[in-house]
C-alpha cells in the first residue's frame, strides 16, 4: 500500500481528472473561462468539497497489474530502460518472445465487483476515490474510441471499468476522480512528436484530445488538473500520523492501493482501509472540513506543501 500526501500543484506533468457528477442547472451563470497560463490557472478556486474531504483512496489498476512486479512503470523499466532485473524477471516467468501486449488478455477483472469496492471505500471513510483510466502504457479502462484493441472493452475484462465503478460510488455520494496520463511511452505518434522535439502535435490531435473529450463527456464532469509533485510520494506504508500531519497543513491525504489483475483487493489492503475507517469514525470530527488554526505552517523539510 502506497501513501500520497497531496498539496497545491506545481509543474503539471500528469493530468488527474477529478470527475464529479455534474448537474445541468437551467439559467445558471456561465462558468469562468481560463487561459493556458499559470496566472489564470492559479486563479481557479479550490472546490469547497475537496477542501473539506481530506481523505481519499487512489486505485492503481491496469495491465501492469498482471506482472504485478515493480510498479505501473513496468513496461518502461523493461523496454524503455532495459533494466537487467526486469529482463531477468521476464526470463524467469514468461516464455521467449512474450510481449507487453500479451499481458492484456490476462487482465481479466473477473472478480471485480464495483458495489463491493464502493462499500469498502465508504467503510474506510474515503470522501473521494481516484481510479487510473490510463497510465503511460496507453491501455484504457474504458472503451476509448481511439485506443482500438488496447482498452478494457476489447481486451481482457470486456467491461467499462471506469463507468461501473463510477456508478457504484455515486450511489454512496462518494466523489469520483479519474487519473489520466497525457503521454504514452511507445505510441508511434507520440514517438514521432518526440523525435520532432515536440514541435509537431500528431499524437495530441489524433489521440490525446479526442480521448480526453470522450472521457470527460462520457462522465459529464467538472474537471480539475492535478500535478505530479514531491508531495505525491511513494511509500510502502501508511501511518495515521502522516494523515494528521497532512491535514494539519491544510492538505488532502490520498492513500493508494493496487488491486490484483482479477479485480480483488487483497485482505491486507482491506484490513488497513477498515482500520482507517474505524479511526475516522472516532476522530473524523478533527479531520473532515478542518482548517489550520490562525496560520498554516509549511516548511520545505516536510513532504507536504
Short mmCIF file of C-alpha atoms in Angstrom, two decimals:
data_model
loop_
_atom_site.label_atom_id
_atom_site.label_comp_id
_atom_site.label_asym_id
_atom_site.label_seq_id
_atom_site.Cartn_x
_atom_site.Cartn_y
_atom_site.Cartn_z
CA UNK A 1 0.00 0.00 0.00
CA UNK A 2 1.40 3.35 -1.01
CA UNK A 3 0.55 6.66 0.58
CA UNK A 4 0.36 10.01 -1.13
CA UNK A 5 0.02 13.34 0.61
CA UNK A 6 -1.49 15.87 -1.74
CA UNK A 7 -0.98 19.63 -1.55
CA UNK A 8 -1.33 22.51 -4.09
CA UNK A 9 0.08 21.73 -7.54
CA UNK A 10 3.29 22.97 -9.17
CA UNK A 11 4.53 21.75 -12.53
CA UNK A 12 1.91 19.92 -14.48
CA UNK A 13 3.32 16.69 -15.87
CA UNK A 14 0.38 14.37 -15.49
CA UNK A 15 -3.32 15.01 -15.65
CA UNK A 16 -5.64 13.89 -12.94
CA UNK A 17 -9.28 14.47 -13.78
CA UNK A 18 -11.35 14.72 -10.65
CA UNK A 19 -14.67 13.72 -12.12
CA UNK A 20 -17.78 14.88 -10.33
CA UNK A 21 -21.38 14.20 -11.01
CA UNK A 22 -22.39 17.37 -12.80
CA UNK A 23 -25.98 18.58 -12.78
CA UNK A 24 -27.21 20.90 -15.51
CA UNK A 25 -28.92 23.85 -13.89
CA UNK A 26 -31.17 25.91 -16.15
CA UNK A 27 -30.31 29.57 -16.02
CA UNK A 28 -27.01 29.02 -14.19
CA UNK A 29 -24.30 31.63 -14.84
CA UNK A 30 -21.64 30.83 -17.39
CA UNK A 31 -18.52 29.27 -15.88
CA UNK A 32 -15.40 31.37 -15.98
CA UNK A 33 -13.05 30.54 -18.82
CA UNK A 34 -9.38 30.09 -18.07
CA UNK A 35 -6.43 30.70 -20.37
CA UNK A 36 -3.41 28.36 -20.72
CA UNK A 37 -1.05 30.27 -18.45
CA UNK A 38 -0.13 29.85 -14.79
CA UNK A 39 -1.59 33.18 -13.65
CA UNK A 40 -5.01 32.24 -14.98
CA UNK A 41 -4.90 28.61 -13.84
CA UNK A 42 -3.68 29.52 -10.36
CA UNK A 43 -6.68 31.85 -10.02
CA UNK A 44 -9.07 28.93 -10.16
CA UNK A 45 -10.56 28.44 -6.68
CA UNK A 46 -10.19 25.10 -4.92
CA UNK A 47 -13.55 23.29 -4.91
CA UNK A 48 -15.15 23.55 -1.49
CA UNK A 49 -15.90 19.81 -1.33
CA UNK A 50 -12.26 18.91 -1.96
CA UNK A 51 -11.02 21.30 0.69
CA UNK A 52 -13.33 19.57 3.17
CA UNK A 53 -12.80 15.96 2.06
CA UNK A 54 -9.29 15.49 3.50
CA UNK A 55 -9.09 11.75 2.79
CA UNK A 56 -9.44 9.74 -0.40
CA UNK A 57 -8.36 6.43 -1.96
CA UNK A 58 -6.27 6.14 -5.13
CA UNK A 59 -6.64 2.92 -7.15
CA UNK A 60 -3.79 1.95 -9.50
CA UNK A 61 -5.19 -0.81 -11.69
CA UNK A 62 -4.49 -1.86 -15.24
CA UNK A 63 -2.47 -4.21 -17.44
CA UNK A 64 0.53 -3.54 -15.19
CA UNK A 65 -1.42 -5.47 -12.51
CA UNK A 66 -0.71 -8.69 -14.44
CA UNK A 67 3.06 -8.92 -13.86
CA UNK A 68 2.41 -7.12 -10.53
CA UNK A 69 6.13 -6.59 -10.15
CA UNK A 70 7.96 -3.33 -9.71
CA UNK A 71 5.25 -0.78 -10.40
CA UNK A 72 2.95 0.63 -13.08
CA UNK A 73 6.18 1.70 -14.81
CA UNK A 74 6.96 -1.95 -15.60
CA UNK A 75 6.94 -1.61 -19.41
CA UNK A 76 9.23 1.42 -19.36
CA UNK A 77 11.72 -0.17 -16.98
CA UNK A 78 11.69 -3.33 -19.09
CA UNK A 79 11.76 -1.99 -22.65
CA UNK A 80 12.42 1.73 -22.27
CA UNK A 81 15.38 1.50 -19.91
CA UNK A 82 16.21 -2.18 -20.33
CA UNK A 83 16.89 -2.68 -16.63
CA UNK A 84 18.50 -6.10 -16.10
CA UNK A 85 16.26 -7.05 -13.16
CA UNK A 86 13.20 -6.66 -15.38
CA UNK A 87 14.81 -8.69 -18.15
CA UNK A 88 15.56 -11.38 -15.58
CA UNK A 89 12.00 -11.31 -14.23
CA UNK A 90 10.59 -11.87 -17.70
CA UNK A 91 13.10 -14.62 -18.44
CA UNK A 92 12.22 -16.40 -15.20
CA UNK A 93 8.44 -16.14 -15.52
CA UNK A 94 7.44 -15.89 -19.19
CA UNK A 95 8.35 -17.66 -22.46
CA UNK A 96 10.72 -16.15 -25.04
CA UNK A 97 9.09 -13.58 -27.28
CA UNK A 98 6.42 -12.65 -24.74
CA UNK A 99 5.44 -9.02 -25.29
CA UNK A 100 3.80 -6.46 -23.04
CA UNK A 101 0.67 -6.64 -25.19
CA UNK A 102 0.41 -10.32 -24.24
CA UNK A 103 -0.39 -9.23 -20.68
CA UNK A 104 -3.62 -7.64 -21.93
CA UNK A 105 -5.84 -10.76 -22.14
CA UNK A 106 -4.64 -11.80 -18.67
CA UNK A 107 -6.05 -8.62 -17.14
CA UNK A 108 -9.44 -10.27 -16.60
CA UNK A 109 -11.04 -8.36 -13.68
CA UNK A 110 -13.28 -11.42 -13.29
CA UNK A 111 -13.73 -10.85 -9.54
CA UNK A 112 -14.27 -7.10 -9.86
CA UNK A 113 -17.48 -6.17 -8.07
CA UNK A 114 -17.82 -2.39 -8.08
CA UNK A 115 -20.50 -2.42 -5.38
CA UNK A 116 -18.17 -4.30 -3.02
CA UNK A 117 -15.33 -1.89 -3.76
CA UNK A 118 -17.59 1.08 -3.10
CA UNK A 119 -18.78 -0.43 0.19
CA UNK A 120 -15.17 -0.88 1.28
CA UNK A 121 -14.16 2.67 0.37
CA UNK A 122 -17.20 4.03 2.19
CA UNK A 123 -16.33 1.99 5.27
CA UNK A 124 -12.78 3.37 5.05
CA UNK A 125 -14.13 6.89 5.42
CA UNK A 126 -12.97 8.00 1.96
CA UNK A 127 -14.79 11.06 0.66
CA UNK A 128 -13.47 10.57 -2.86
CA UNK A 129 -11.90 7.79 -4.93
CA UNK A 130 -9.49 8.18 -7.85
CA UNK A 131 -9.09 5.46 -10.49
CA UNK A 132 -6.43 5.21 -13.18
CA UNK A 133 -8.23 5.50 -16.51
CA UNK A 134 -4.98 5.23 -18.47
CA UNK A 135 -1.34 5.12 -17.50
CA UNK A 136 1.66 5.74 -19.76
CA UNK A 137 1.30 2.28 -21.29
CA UNK A 138 -1.78 3.55 -23.14
CA UNK A 139 -4.27 0.87 -22.07
CA UNK A 140 -7.59 2.49 -21.20
CA UNK A 141 -10.01 1.19 -18.55
CA UNK A 142 -12.99 2.32 -20.59
CA UNK A 143 -13.90 1.75 -24.27
CA UNK A 144 -11.89 4.63 -25.70
CA UNK A 145 -12.74 5.18 -29.38
CA UNK A 146 -9.11 6.00 -30.21
CA UNK A 147 -7.46 3.10 -28.37
CA UNK A 148 -8.53 0.26 -30.63
CA UNK A 149 -7.86 -3.23 -29.24
CA UNK A 150 -5.99 -1.73 -26.28
CA UNK A 151 -8.84 -0.98 -23.91
CA UNK A 152 -10.81 -2.85 -21.27
CA UNK A 153 -13.80 -3.41 -23.56
CA UNK A 154 -11.89 -5.00 -26.44
CA UNK A 155 -9.26 -6.86 -24.40
CA UNK A 156 -9.21 -8.59 -21.01
CA UNK A 157 -12.23 -7.68 -18.88
CA UNK A 158 -14.51 -6.73 -21.81
CA UNK A 159 -16.10 -4.22 -19.44
CA UNK A 160 -16.24 -0.48 -18.90
CA UNK A 161 -14.35 -0.45 -15.60
CA UNK A 162 -14.39 3.35 -15.28
CA UNK A 163 -18.13 3.55 -15.79
CA UNK A 164 -19.02 0.66 -13.49
CA UNK A 165 -17.02 1.94 -10.52
CA UNK A 166 -18.32 5.48 -11.00
CA UNK A 167 -21.92 4.30 -10.89
CA UNK A 168 -21.36 2.40 -7.64
CA UNK A 169 -19.53 5.28 -5.95
CA UNK A 170 -22.12 7.87 -6.85
CA UNK A 171 -24.85 5.78 -5.25
CA UNK A 172 -22.98 6.36 -2.00
CA UNK A 173 -22.29 10.05 -2.60
CA UNK A 174 -18.56 9.41 -2.89
CA UNK A 175 -16.83 11.81 -5.27
CA UNK A 176 -15.20 10.12 -8.25
CA UNK A 177 -11.80 11.10 -9.59
CA UNK A 178 -10.03 9.92 -12.71
CA UNK A 179 -6.29 9.82 -13.21
CA UNK A 180 -5.40 10.15 -16.88
CA UNK A 181 -1.93 10.22 -18.42
CA UNK A 182 -1.36 12.56 -21.35
CA UNK A 183 1.56 10.62 -22.78
CA UNK A 184 2.13 7.07 -23.99
CA UNK A 185 5.68 5.74 -23.95
CA UNK A 186 5.59 3.67 -27.12
CA UNK A 187 2.72 5.05 -29.20
CA UNK A 188 4.08 5.65 -32.76
CA UNK A 189 2.63 9.16 -32.97
CA UNK A 190 3.99 10.11 -29.57
CA UNK A 191 7.42 8.83 -30.60
CA UNK A 192 7.15 10.85 -33.83
CA UNK A 193 6.35 14.05 -31.91
CA UNK A 194 9.20 13.26 -29.52
CA UNK A 195 11.58 12.79 -32.44
CA UNK A 196 10.48 16.19 -33.75
CA UNK A 197 11.28 17.81 -30.42
CA UNK A 198 7.53 18.06 -29.72
CA UNK A 199 7.24 20.78 -32.36
CA UNK A 200 4.56 18.65 -34.03
CA UNK A 201 1.28 17.56 -32.47
CA UNK A 202 0.27 14.41 -34.30
CA UNK A 203 -0.26 12.49 -31.07
CA UNK A 204 -2.10 15.36 -29.39
CA UNK A 205 -4.57 15.78 -32.25
CA UNK A 206 -5.15 12.13 -33.09
CA UNK A 207 -5.05 10.59 -29.61
CA UNK A 208 -4.78 12.88 -26.59
CA UNK A 209 -7.54 15.40 -27.26
CA UNK A 210 -10.16 13.04 -28.77
CA UNK A 211 -9.62 10.62 -25.88
CA UNK A 212 -9.79 13.36 -23.29
CA UNK A 213 -13.02 14.75 -24.74
CA UNK A 214 -14.56 11.27 -24.80
CA UNK A 215 -13.62 10.59 -21.18
CA UNK A 216 -14.93 13.93 -19.95
CA UNK A 217 -18.14 13.94 -21.99
CA UNK A 218 -18.90 10.32 -21.16
CA UNK A 219 -18.91 11.17 -17.44
CA UNK A 220 -20.45 14.66 -17.75
CA UNK A 221 -17.79 16.03 -15.39
CA UNK A 222 -16.33 19.13 -14.00
CA UNK A 223 -12.61 18.56 -14.48
CA UNK A 224 -9.65 19.58 -12.36
CA UNK A 225 -5.98 19.28 -13.23
CA UNK A 226 -3.62 17.87 -10.68
CA UNK A 227 0.16 17.87 -10.73
CA UNK A 228 2.97 15.44 -10.20
CA UNK A 229 4.99 16.85 -7.34
CA UNK A 230 7.23 15.95 -4.41
CA UNK A 231 4.25 15.67 -2.07
CA UNK A 232 2.92 12.85 -4.24
CA UNK A 233 5.26 10.35 -2.66
CA UNK A 234 5.61 6.60 -2.88
CA UNK A 235 5.84 4.66 0.35
CA UNK A 236 5.13 1.05 1.21
CA UNK A 237 3.46 2.05 4.45
CA UNK A 238 0.67 4.17 5.81
CA UNK A 239 0.62 5.99 9.13
CA UNK A 240 -2.15 7.90 10.82
CA UNK A 241 0.50 10.37 11.91
CA UNK A 242 1.14 11.25 8.26
CA UNK A 243 -2.60 11.68 7.67
CA UNK A 244 -2.87 14.01 10.67
CA UNK A 245 0.21 15.99 9.60
CA UNK A 246 -1.12 16.40 6.07
CA UNK A 247 -4.49 17.64 7.28
CA UNK A 248 -2.87 19.95 9.84
CA UNK A 249 -1.05 21.66 6.97
CA UNK A 250 -4.28 22.16 5.05
CA UNK A 251 -3.76 19.27 2.65
CA UNK A 252 -5.56 16.18 1.41
CA UNK A 253 -4.35 12.63 2.01
CA UNK A 254 -4.71 10.23 -0.90
CA UNK A 255 -3.99 6.60 0.00
CA UNK A 256 -3.05 4.30 -2.86
CA UNK A 257 -3.96 0.63 -3.27
CA UNK A 258 -3.28 -1.83 -6.09
CA UNK A 259 -5.92 -4.49 -6.79
CA UNK A 260 -4.97 -7.75 -8.48
CA UNK A 261 -5.39 -8.47 -12.18
CA UNK A 262 -8.57 -10.37 -11.23
CA UNK A 263 -10.09 -7.36 -9.50
CA UNK A 264 -9.51 -8.42 -5.91
CA UNK A 265 -8.49 -6.01 -3.17
CA UNK A 266 -6.30 -8.31 -1.12
CA UNK A 267 -7.14 -8.85 2.58
CA UNK A 268 -4.25 -6.80 3.97
CA UNK A 269 -5.40 -3.75 1.97
CA UNK A 270 -8.96 -4.31 3.18
CA UNK A 271 -7.79 -4.58 6.78
CA UNK A 272 -5.83 -1.33 6.56
CA UNK A 273 -8.69 0.55 4.93
CA UNK A 274 -11.20 -0.67 7.50
CA UNK A 275 -8.80 0.29 10.29
CA UNK A 276 -8.58 3.82 8.91
CA UNK A 277 -12.38 3.95 8.73
CA UNK A 278 -12.68 2.81 12.34
CA UNK A 279 -10.25 5.53 13.44
CA UNK A 280 -12.08 8.17 11.41
CA UNK A 281 -15.42 7.15 12.94
CA UNK A 282 -13.99 8.27 16.28
CA UNK A 283 -11.70 11.11 15.22
CA UNK A 284 -13.25 12.28 11.96
CA UNK A 285 -14.50 15.49 13.54
CA UNK A 286 -10.87 16.63 13.76
CA UNK A 287 -10.16 15.62 10.15
CA UNK A 288 -13.06 16.33 7.81
CA UNK A 289 -13.65 20.00 6.93
CA UNK A 290 -10.95 21.04 9.39
CA UNK A 291 -8.76 24.11 8.92
CA UNK A 292 -5.41 25.14 10.43
CA UNK A 293 -5.80 27.47 13.40
CA UNK A 294 -4.63 31.03 12.68
CA UNK A 295 -1.86 30.10 10.24
CA UNK A 296 -0.96 27.17 8.03
CA UNK A 297 2.53 26.03 8.96
CA UNK A 298 4.59 24.86 5.99
CA UNK A 299 8.27 24.05 5.79
CA UNK A 300 10.18 22.63 2.87
CA UNK A 301 11.56 19.94 5.19
CA UNK A 302 8.27 18.02 5.02
CA UNK A 303 6.68 16.05 2.18
CA UNK A 304 3.55 18.18 2.42
CA UNK A 305 3.13 21.60 0.84
#
